[in-house]
Amino acid sequence: MDSPRGRIHLLRGLREGEIALTPAVARHFDRCLGCMACVTACPSGVRYDTLIERARVAVERGPRRALVDRLHRAALFALLPYPRRLRALLVALWVYARTGLRRLVRRSGLWGRLPARLAQLEALAPDVQWRDLVRAVPAPAAAQGTPRARVALVTGCVQGTFFPNVNQATVRVLAAEGCDVKVPRGQGCCGALSLHTGREGEARTFVRRLIARLEAEPVDFVVVNAAGCGSHLKTCASLFTGEEDWAARATAFAARVRDVSELLASLGPVAPRHPVRARVAYHDACHLGHAQGIRTAPRALLRTIPELDVLEIPDGEQCCGSAGAYSLLEPSAADEIGARKAGHVLAVEPDVIAAANSGCLLQIQKHLRARGASLPAFHPVEILDASLRGQWPPGPSGIEPGKT
Ligand code: SF4
């Protein structure tokens, strides 16, 4: 029942009234990563992605979850999609790391005695640098040289708060490659995390707000640098079935959405690159590779950098176990998958890891640490930015190897 076919059989059984949506049935849907590897592997073109999305909504509306589960989910979703609350958490994490409290807690083994989901929150928390506390939303930037496109950047909630360096690098790279970049303020969450956990109403509210904020911008493209947000924004019209006006607005909006690597690859490189002598293991984030079908563009971009060695991770089509909020909701399965991914990463002996999703990088680093290894991790656009500026390695990132 925990395979794509098994879940499709369950869905058919539910639709035909042969089975009920009991907690046991719901668990089989909860255990799905939503990695979409089965969608790209399916020879018959079955759209499991839309099926699991509907199933998750039904599960959220179905029988009440256990109290602990409800409280955990409520706490996560009272925090994650809200940039101001995330900012308070950022400060708390900085204090936790910098005062030596984290070292003390990890050495004491205290987290090991806590429930797995709480321990997971601590283990995946990024290593916040003081610069992250003062880094603001990046300023807009004018195209260098002949303007080739006008774009607006989606800043993201978790991305914008915990990994502001990725947004800063994105703006610099786009401008260097001839884009006029706008960074509209007050965007909030796009609703991707909510949708991927079946919280459809919440996702609709968030994406409506984002569309209303960005649709009037006089730009050619809306650029996203987080894989999960990009895949959601490209398909957000499906949330507005029966709402003609919003479906039309969402369709028009989605038509302008591009992943940053997708846009840069289509424009072609013009800015001069400096060599980067490093071996980078590129990890395909599932919502970029499987959900958006973008595999070539990020590799092609990295290969425009002289002397950079781009390495293929064995079994690269497999998820790392991060999968949106999955690692926070299903820690033991996520750990098993993450440990395997870390092993595959180490097998190619890289100097750094790259992925277009910060959650993937945090997850892989957690499992590298568990093996006593440590590698810097970057979004591909940070590596390209470092090459354009002739500054390798990139500045301190929120995705630093965890220190103990
Ligand atoms: S875990 Fe991934 S491959 Fe397996 S059913 Fe879910 S989406 Fe498909």
CSV table of C-alpha atoms and ligand atoms in Angstrom, one decimal:
chain,number,residue,atom,x,y,z
A,1,MET,CA,0.0,0.0,0.0
A,2,ASP,CA,3.0,2.3,0.3
A,3,SER,CA,3.8,2.2,-3.4
A,4,PRO,CA,2.4,4.4,-6.1
A,5,ARG,CA,0.2,1.5,-7.4
A,6,GLY,CA,-0.9,0.7,-3.9
A,7,ARG,CA,-2.0,4.2,-3.3
A,8,ILE,CA,-3.8,4.4,-6.6
A,9,HIS,CA,-5.7,1.2,-5.7
A,10,LEU,CA,-6.6,2.8,-2.4
A,11,LEU,CA,-7.9,5.9,-4.1
A,12,ARG,CA,-10.0,3.8,-6.5
A,13,GLY,CA,-11.4,1.9,-3.5
A,14,LEU,CA,-12.3,5.1,-1.8
A,15,ARG,CA,-13.9,6.6,-4.9
A,16,GLU,CA,-16.0,3.5,-5.5
A,17,GLY,CA,-17.0,3.2,-1.8
A,18,GLU,CA,-15.2,-0.1,-1.3
A,19,ILE,CA,-13.2,1.2,1.6
A,20,ALA,CA,-13.5,4.1,4.0
A,21,LEU,CA,-10.9,6.8,4.7
A,22,THR,CA,-9.8,5.3,8.1
A,23,PRO,CA,-6.7,6.5,9.9
A,24,ALA,CA,-4.9,3.4,8.7
A,25,VAL,CA,-5.7,4.3,5.0
A,26,ALA,CA,-4.7,7.9,5.7
A,27,ARG,CA,-1.3,6.8,6.9
A,28,HIS,CA,-0.5,5.3,3.5
A,29,PHE,CA,-1.0,8.7,2.0
A,30,ASP,CA,0.9,10.5,4.8
A,31,ARG,CA,3.9,8.2,4.1
A,32,CYS,CA,4.2,9.4,0.5
A,33,LEU,CA,7.0,11.8,0.0
A,34,GLY,CA,5.2,13.6,-2.9
A,35,CYS,CA,8.6,13.4,-4.7
A,36,MET,CA,6.9,12.7,-8.1
A,37,ALA,CA,9.6,10.1,-9.0
A,38,CYS,CA,6.7,7.8,-10.0
A,39,VAL,CA,5.2,10.4,-12.3
A,40,THR,CA,8.4,10.7,-14.4
A,41,ALA,CA,8.9,7.0,-14.3
A,42,CYS,CA,5.4,6.0,-15.3
A,43,PRO,CA,5.3,4.6,-18.8
A,44,SER,CA,1.5,5.2,-19.0
A,45,GLY,CA,1.6,8.8,-18.0
A,46,VAL,CA,-0.5,8.4,-14.9
A,47,ARG,CA,-0.8,11.8,-13.2
A,48,TYR,CA,-0.1,10.6,-9.7
A,49,ASP,CA,0.8,14.1,-8.7
A,50,THR,CA,-2.7,15.4,-9.1
A,51,LEU,CA,-4.1,12.2,-7.5
A,52,ILE,CA,-1.9,12.5,-4.3
A,53,GLU,CA,-2.7,16.2,-4.1
A,54,ARG,CA,-6.5,15.4,-4.0
A,55,ALA,CA,-5.8,12.5,-1.6
A,56,ARG,CA,-4.0,14.8,0.8
A,57,VAL,CA,-6.9,17.3,0.8
A,58,ALA,CA,-9.3,14.4,1.5
A,59,VAL,CA,-7.1,13.2,4.4
A,60,GLU,CA,-7.0,16.7,5.9
A,61,ARG,CA,-10.8,16.8,5.8
A,62,GLY,CA,-11.2,13.1,6.8
A,63,PRO,CA,-11.1,11.5,10.3
A,64,ARG,CA,-9.4,13.6,13.0
A,65,ARG,CA,-5.8,12.9,13.5
A,66,ALA,CA,-4.4,12.0,16.9
A,67,LEU,CA,-4.1,15.0,19.2
A,68,VAL,CA,-0.3,15.1,19.2
A,69,ASP,CA,-0.2,15.0,15.4
A,70,ARG,CA,-2.8,17.8,15.2
A,71,LEU,CA,-0.8,19.9,17.6
A,72,HIS,CA,2.5,19.3,15.8
A,73,ARG,CA,0.9,20.2,12.4
A,74,ALA,CA,-0.9,23.3,13.9
A,75,ALA,CA,2.4,24.6,15.4
A,76,LEU,CA,4.3,24.0,12.2
A,77,PHE,CA,1.8,25.8,10.1
A,78,ALA,CA,1.3,28.6,12.6
A,79,LEU,CA,5.0,29.3,12.0
A,80,LEU,CA,6.4,28.3,8.6
A,81,PRO,CA,4.3,30.4,6.2
A,82,TYR,CA,4.7,33.6,8.2
A,83,PRO,CA,7.9,35.6,7.5
A,84,ARG,CA,7.6,37.8,10.7
A,85,ARG,CA,7.2,34.7,13.0
A,86,LEU,CA,10.1,33.0,11.1
A,87,ARG,CA,12.2,36.1,11.8
A,88,ALA,CA,11.6,35.7,15.5
A,89,LEU,CA,12.6,32.1,15.2
A,90,LEU,CA,15.7,33.1,13.3
A,91,VAL,CA,16.8,35.3,16.2
A,92,ALA,CA,16.1,32.6,18.7
A,93,LEU,CA,18.2,30.1,16.6
A,94,TRP,CA,21.0,32.5,16.4
A,95,VAL,CA,21.1,32.9,20.2
A,96,TYR,CA,20.8,29.1,20.6
A,97,ALA,CA,23.8,28.5,18.3
A,98,ARG,CA,26.0,31.4,19.4
A,99,THR,CA,25.7,31.1,23.1
A,100,GLY,CA,26.9,27.6,23.1
A,101,LEU,CA,23.5,26.3,24.2
A,102,ARG,CA,23.3,24.1,21.1
A,103,ARG,CA,26.7,22.5,21.7
A,104,LEU,CA,25.6,21.8,25.3
A,105,VAL,CA,22.2,20.4,24.3
A,106,ARG,CA,23.7,18.1,21.6
A,107,ARG,CA,26.5,16.8,24.0
A,108,SER,CA,24.0,16.2,26.7
A,109,GLY,CA,22.0,13.9,24.5
A,110,LEU,CA,18.8,15.7,25.6
A,111,TRP,CA,17.3,15.9,22.1
A,112,GLY,CA,17.8,12.1,21.7
A,113,ARG,CA,15.3,11.6,24.5
A,114,LEU,CA,12.7,13.8,23.1
A,115,PRO,CA,10.0,12.7,20.6
A,116,ALA,CA,11.5,12.2,17.1
A,117,ARG,CA,9.6,15.1,15.5
A,118,LEU,CA,10.9,17.6,18.1
A,119,ALA,CA,14.5,16.2,17.8
A,120,GLN,CA,14.2,16.5,14.0
A,121,LEU,CA,13.3,20.2,14.2
A,122,GLU,CA,16.5,20.8,16.1
A,123,ALA,CA,18.6,18.6,13.9
A,124,LEU,CA,17.5,20.4,10.7
A,125,ALA,CA,17.7,23.9,12.0
A,126,PRO,CA,20.0,26.0,9.8
A,127,ASP,CA,23.2,27.4,11.3
A,128,VAL,CA,22.2,31.0,11.4
A,129,GLN,CA,24.9,33.6,10.8
A,130,TRP,CA,24.8,37.1,12.3
A,131,ARG,CA,24.7,38.4,8.7
A,132,ASP,CA,21.4,36.6,8.2
A,133,LEU,CA,19.9,38.7,11.0
A,134,VAL,CA,20.7,42.0,9.2
A,135,ARG,CA,20.3,40.9,5.6
A,136,ALA,CA,17.2,42.5,4.2
A,137,VAL,CA,15.1,41.8,1.2
A,138,PRO,CA,17.5,42.5,-1.7
A,139,ALA,CA,17.2,45.8,-3.5
A,140,PRO,CA,15.9,45.9,-7.1
A,141,ALA,CA,18.7,46.0,-9.7
A,142,ALA,CA,19.0,47.3,-13.2
A,143,ALA,CA,20.2,45.2,-16.1
A,144,GLN,CA,23.9,45.4,-16.8
A,145,GLY,CA,24.5,45.9,-20.5
A,146,THR,CA,21.7,45.6,-23.0
A,147,PRO,CA,18.4,44.7,-21.1
A,148,ARG,CA,17.1,41.3,-22.2
A,149,ALA,CA,14.2,40.8,-19.8
A,150,ARG,CA,12.2,42.4,-17.0
A,151,VAL,CA,11.6,40.1,-14.0
A,152,ALA,CA,10.1,40.1,-10.6
A,153,LEU,CA,11.6,37.9,-7.9
A,154,VAL,CA,9.5,35.7,-5.6
A,155,THR,CA,11.3,36.1,-2.3
A,156,GLY,CA,9.6,33.2,-0.4
A,157,CYS,CA,8.9,32.9,3.3
A,158,VAL,CA,11.4,30.3,4.6
A,159,GLN,CA,13.8,31.1,1.7
A,160,GLY,CA,13.6,34.9,2.3
A,161,THR,CA,14.1,34.6,6.0
A,162,PHE,CA,16.6,31.8,6.5
A,163,PHE,CA,18.5,32.0,3.2
A,164,PRO,CA,18.5,35.6,2.2
A,165,ASN,CA,21.9,35.1,0.6
A,166,VAL,CA,20.2,33.0,-2.1
A,167,ASN,CA,17.8,35.9,-3.0
A,168,GLN,CA,20.7,38.3,-3.0
A,169,ALA,CA,22.7,36.1,-5.3
A,170,THR,CA,19.7,35.6,-7.6
A,171,VAL,CA,19.2,39.4,-8.0
A,172,ARG,CA,23.0,39.9,-8.8
A,173,VAL,CA,23.1,37.1,-11.3
A,174,LEU,CA,20.0,38.1,-13.1
A,175,ALA,CA,21.1,41.7,-13.3
A,176,ALA,CA,24.6,40.6,-14.6
A,177,GLU,CA,22.9,38.5,-17.3
A,178,GLY,CA,20.8,41.5,-18.5
A,179,CYS,CA,17.6,41.4,-16.5
A,180,ASP,CA,15.9,44.4,-14.9
A,181,VAL,CA,15.0,42.9,-11.5
A,182,LYS,CA,12.2,44.0,-9.3
A,183,VAL,CA,11.8,42.7,-5.8
A,184,PRO,CA,8.3,43.6,-4.7
A,185,ARG,CA,7.9,44.0,-1.0
A,186,GLY,CA,5.3,42.3,1.2
A,187,GLN,CA,4.9,39.1,-0.7
A,188,GLY,CA,4.3,36.6,2.1
A,189,CYS,CA,4.1,32.8,1.5
A,190,CYS,CA,3.1,31.3,-1.9
A,191,GLY,CA,1.2,28.4,-0.2
A,192,ALA,CA,3.3,25.6,-1.5
A,193,LEU,CA,4.0,24.0,1.8
A,194,SER,CA,0.3,24.2,2.7
A,195,LEU,CA,-0.8,22.6,-0.5
A,196,HIS,CA,1.8,19.8,-0.3
A,197,THR,CA,0.3,18.8,3.1
A,198,GLY,CA,-3.3,19.0,2.0
A,199,ARG,CA,-4.2,22.4,3.5
A,200,GLU,CA,-5.9,23.5,0.3
A,201,GLY,CA,-7.9,26.5,1.7
A,202,GLU,CA,-4.8,27.9,3.3
A,203,ALA,CA,-2.8,27.4,0.1
A,204,ARG,CA,-5.5,29.2,-1.9
A,205,THR,CA,-5.5,32.2,0.4
A,206,PHE,CA,-1.7,32.5,0.2
A,207,VAL,CA,-1.4,32.2,-3.5
A,208,ARG,CA,-4.3,34.6,-4.1
A,209,ARG,CA,-2.4,37.2,-2.1
A,210,LEU,CA,0.8,36.6,-4.0
A,211,ILE,CA,-0.9,36.8,-7.4
A,212,ALA,CA,-2.6,40.0,-6.4
A,213,ARG,CA,0.7,41.4,-5.3
A,214,LEU,CA,2.7,40.5,-8.4
A,215,GLU,CA,0.3,40.3,-11.3
A,216,ALA,CA,0.3,44.1,-12.0
A,217,GLU,CA,4.1,44.3,-12.1
A,218,PRO,CA,5.2,45.2,-15.6
A,219,VAL,CA,7.5,42.3,-16.1
A,220,ASP,CA,8.1,39.5,-18.6
A,221,PHE,CA,8.7,36.8,-16.0
A,222,VAL,CA,8.2,36.0,-12.3
A,223,VAL,CA,11.4,34.3,-11.1
A,224,VAL,CA,11.4,31.6,-8.4
A,225,ASN,CA,14.6,30.1,-6.9
A,226,ALA,CA,12.9,27.5,-4.6
A,227,ALA,CA,11.9,24.3,-6.4
A,228,GLY,CA,8.8,23.6,-4.3
A,229,CYS,CA,7.4,27.2,-4.7
A,230,GLY,CA,8.1,27.1,-8.4
A,231,SER,CA,6.3,23.9,-9.1
A,232,HIS,CA,3.3,25.1,-7.1
A,233,LEU,CA,3.1,28.5,-8.7
A,234,LYS,CA,3.3,26.9,-12.2
A,235,THR,CA,0.2,24.8,-11.5
A,236,CYS,CA,-1.7,27.1,-9.0
A,237,ALA,CA,-4.7,27.6,-11.4
A,238,SER,CA,-5.8,24.1,-10.4
A,239,LEU,CA,-6.7,25.5,-7.0
A,240,PHE,CA,-9.4,27.7,-8.5
A,241,THR,CA,-11.7,25.2,-10.2
A,242,GLY,CA,-15.1,26.7,-10.3
A,243,GLU,CA,-13.8,30.3,-9.7
A,244,GLU,CA,-13.6,31.6,-13.3
A,245,ASP,CA,-12.0,34.9,-12.5
A,246,TRP,CA,-9.3,33.6,-10.2
A,247,ALA,CA,-8.6,30.6,-12.5
A,248,ALA,CA,-8.0,33.1,-15.4
A,249,ARG,CA,-5.7,35.3,-13.2
A,250,ALA,CA,-3.8,32.3,-11.9
A,251,THR,CA,-3.4,30.9,-15.4
A,252,ALA,CA,-2.0,34.2,-16.7
A,253,PHE,CA,0.3,34.5,-13.6
A,254,ALA,CA,1.6,30.9,-13.9
A,255,ALA,CA,2.5,31.4,-17.6
A,256,ARG,CA,5.1,34.0,-16.5
A,257,VAL,CA,6.6,31.8,-13.7
A,258,ARG,CA,10.2,30.6,-14.4
A,259,ASP,CA,12.7,28.9,-12.2
A,260,VAL,CA,15.9,31.0,-12.1
A,261,SER,CA,18.0,28.4,-13.9
A,262,GLU,CA,15.3,27.8,-16.5
A,263,LEU,CA,15.3,31.5,-17.3
A,264,LEU,CA,19.0,32.0,-17.3
A,265,ALA,CA,19.6,28.9,-19.5
A,266,SER,CA,17.0,30.2,-22.0
A,267,LEU,CA,18.6,33.7,-22.1
A,268,GLY,CA,22.1,32.2,-22.5
A,269,PRO,CA,25.3,33.4,-20.7
A,270,VAL,CA,26.7,36.8,-21.5
A,271,ALA,CA,28.5,37.9,-18.3
A,272,PRO,CA,32.1,36.8,-18.0
A,273,ARG,CA,32.8,34.0,-15.6
A,274,HIS,CA,35.8,33.6,-13.3
A,275,PRO,CA,37.1,30.0,-12.8
A,276,VAL,CA,36.0,28.1,-9.8
A,277,ARG,CA,38.3,25.2,-8.9
A,278,ALA,CA,35.8,22.9,-7.1
A,279,ARG,CA,34.0,19.6,-7.4
A,280,VAL,CA,30.3,20.2,-7.0
A,281,ALA,CA,27.8,17.4,-6.5
A,282,TYR,CA,24.5,18.6,-8.0
A,283,HIS,CA,21.4,17.2,-6.4
A,284,ASP,CA,18.1,17.4,-8.3
A,285,ALA,CA,15.4,18.7,-6.0
A,286,CYS,CA,12.3,16.6,-6.7
A,287,HIS,CA,10.1,19.6,-7.3
A,288,LEU,CA,12.6,20.9,-9.9
A,289,GLY,CA,13.6,17.6,-11.6
A,290,HIS,CA,10.4,15.5,-11.4
A,291,ALA,CA,7.7,18.1,-10.9
A,292,GLN,CA,9.0,20.8,-13.3
A,293,GLY,CA,11.2,18.6,-15.5
A,294,ILE,CA,14.1,21.0,-15.1
A,295,ARG,CA,17.3,18.9,-15.0
A,296,THR,CA,19.5,20.2,-17.8
A,297,ALA,CA,19.3,23.9,-17.1
A,298,PRO,CA,21.0,24.0,-13.7
A,299,ARG,CA,23.7,21.7,-14.8
A,300,ALA,CA,24.2,23.7,-18.0
A,301,LEU,CA,24.5,26.9,-15.9
A,302,LEU,CA,27.1,25.4,-13.6
A,303,ARG,CA,29.0,24.1,-16.6
A,304,THR,CA,29.4,27.7,-17.9
A,305,ILE,CA,31.8,28.2,-15.0
A,306,PRO,CA,35.4,27.5,-16.1
A,307,GLU,CA,37.1,24.7,-14.2
A,308,LEU,CA,34.1,23.8,-12.1
A,309,ASP,CA,33.6,20.0,-12.0
A,310,VAL,CA,29.9,19.1,-12.0
A,311,LEU,CA,29.4,15.6,-10.5
A,312,GLU,CA,26.4,13.3,-10.9
A,313,ILE,CA,25.2,11.7,-7.6
A,314,PRO,CA,24.4,8.0,-8.0
A,315,ASP,CA,20.7,7.2,-7.9
A,316,GLY,CA,20.2,10.9,-8.5
A,317,GLU,CA,16.5,10.6,-9.3
A,318,GLN,CA,15.8,9.5,-5.7
A,319,CYS,CA,14.4,12.0,-3.2
A,320,CYS,CA,16.7,13.1,-0.3
A,321,GLY,CA,13.8,12.7,2.2
A,322,SER,CA,13.3,16.4,2.8
A,323,ALA,CA,10.2,16.7,0.6
A,324,GLY,CA,8.7,20.0,1.9
A,325,ALA,CA,7.5,19.4,5.5
A,326,TYR,CA,7.9,15.6,5.1
A,327,SER,CA,11.1,15.4,7.1
A,328,LEU,CA,9.4,17.3,10.0
A,329,LEU,CA,6.3,15.1,9.9
A,330,GLU,CA,7.8,11.6,9.1
A,331,PRO,CA,11.2,11.8,10.7
A,332,SER,CA,12.1,8.1,10.7
A,333,ALA,CA,11.3,7.5,7.0
A,334,ALA,CA,13.0,10.8,6.1
A,335,ASP,CA,16.1,9.8,8.1
A,336,GLU,CA,16.4,6.4,6.3
A,337,ILE,CA,16.2,8.1,2.9
A,338,GLY,CA,18.5,11.0,3.9
A,339,ALA,CA,21.2,8.6,5.1
A,340,ARG,CA,21.2,6.8,1.8
A,341,LYS,CA,21.4,10.1,-0.1
A,342,ALA,CA,24.3,11.3,2.1
A,343,GLY,CA,26.2,8.0,1.2
A,344,HIS,CA,25.6,8.6,-2.5
A,345,VAL,CA,26.9,12.2,-2.2
A,346,LEU,CA,30.0,11.2,-0.4
A,347,ALA,CA,30.7,8.5,-3.0
A,348,VAL,CA,31.6,11.1,-5.6
A,349,GLU,CA,33.9,12.9,-3.3
A,350,PRO,CA,32.7,16.5,-3.8
A,351,ASP,CA,34.0,19.7,-2.3
A,352,VAL,CA,30.5,21.3,-2.2
A,353,ILE,CA,26.9,20.3,-2.7
A,354,ALA,CA,24.4,22.2,-4.8
A,355,ALA,CA,20.6,22.0,-5.0
A,356,ALA,CA,17.8,24.4,-5.9
A,357,ASN,CA,16.0,23.8,-2.6
A,358,SER,CA,17.3,24.8,0.8
A,359,GLY,CA,15.3,22.0,2.5
A,360,CYS,CA,17.3,19.4,0.5
A,361,LEU,CA,20.6,20.9,1.5
A,362,LEU,CA,19.7,21.0,5.2
A,363,GLN,CA,18.6,17.4,5.0
A,364,ILE,CA,21.7,16.2,3.2
A,365,GLN,CA,23.9,18.1,5.6
A,366,LYS,CA,22.2,16.6,8.6
A,367,HIS,CA,23.0,13.1,7.3
A,368,LEU,CA,26.5,14.0,6.3
A,369,ARG,CA,27.1,15.2,9.9
A,370,ALA,CA,25.7,11.9,11.1
A,371,ARG,CA,28.6,10.2,9.1
A,372,GLY,CA,31.1,12.6,10.6
A,373,ALA,CA,31.4,14.5,7.2
A,374,SER,CA,30.9,18.1,6.5
A,375,LEU,CA,30.5,19.9,3.1
A,376,PRO,CA,29.5,23.5,2.3
A,377,ALA,CA,26.2,23.6,0.5
A,378,PHE,CA,24.9,26.2,-2.0
A,379,HIS,CA,22.1,27.0,-4.3
A,380,PRO,CA,23.5,26.8,-7.9
A,381,VAL,CA,22.8,30.5,-8.3
A,382,GLU,CA,25.2,31.2,-5.4
A,383,ILE,CA,28.0,29.3,-7.1
A,384,LEU,CA,27.3,31.2,-10.4
A,385,ASP,CA,27.3,34.5,-8.5
A,386,ALA,CA,30.6,33.7,-6.9
A,387,SER,CA,32.0,33.0,-10.3
A,388,LEU,CA,30.7,36.2,-11.8
A,389,ARG,CA,32.1,38.2,-8.9
A,390,GLY,CA,35.4,36.3,-8.8
A,391,GLN,CA,34.8,35.5,-5.1
A,392,TRP,CA,35.1,31.8,-4.3
A,393,PRO,CA,33.8,30.4,-2.0
A,394,PRO,CA,30.6,32.4,-1.8
A,395,GLY,CA,30.0,34.4,1.4
A,396,PRO,CA,28.8,32.7,4.6
A,397,SER,CA,25.5,31.0,3.9
A,398,GLY,CA,22.6,30.1,6.1
A,399,ILE,CA,23.3,26.6,4.8
A,400,GLU,CA,26.6,26.1,6.6
A,401,PRO,CA,27.8,22.7,7.7
A,402,GLY,CA,26.3,22.3,11.2
A,403,LYS,CA,28.8,22.9,14.0
A,404,THR,CA,28.5,21.0,17.2
B,1,SF4,S1,7.1,8.5,-2.5
B,1,SF4,FE1,7.5,9.5,-4.5
B,1,SF4,S2,7.6,7.8,-5.9
B,1,SF4,FE2,6.6,7.0,-4.0
B,1,SF4,S3,4.4,7.2,-4.4
B,1,SF4,FE3,5.0,9.1,-3.3
B,1,SF4,S4,5.5,10.5,-5.0
B,1,SF4,FE4,5.5,8.5,-5.9
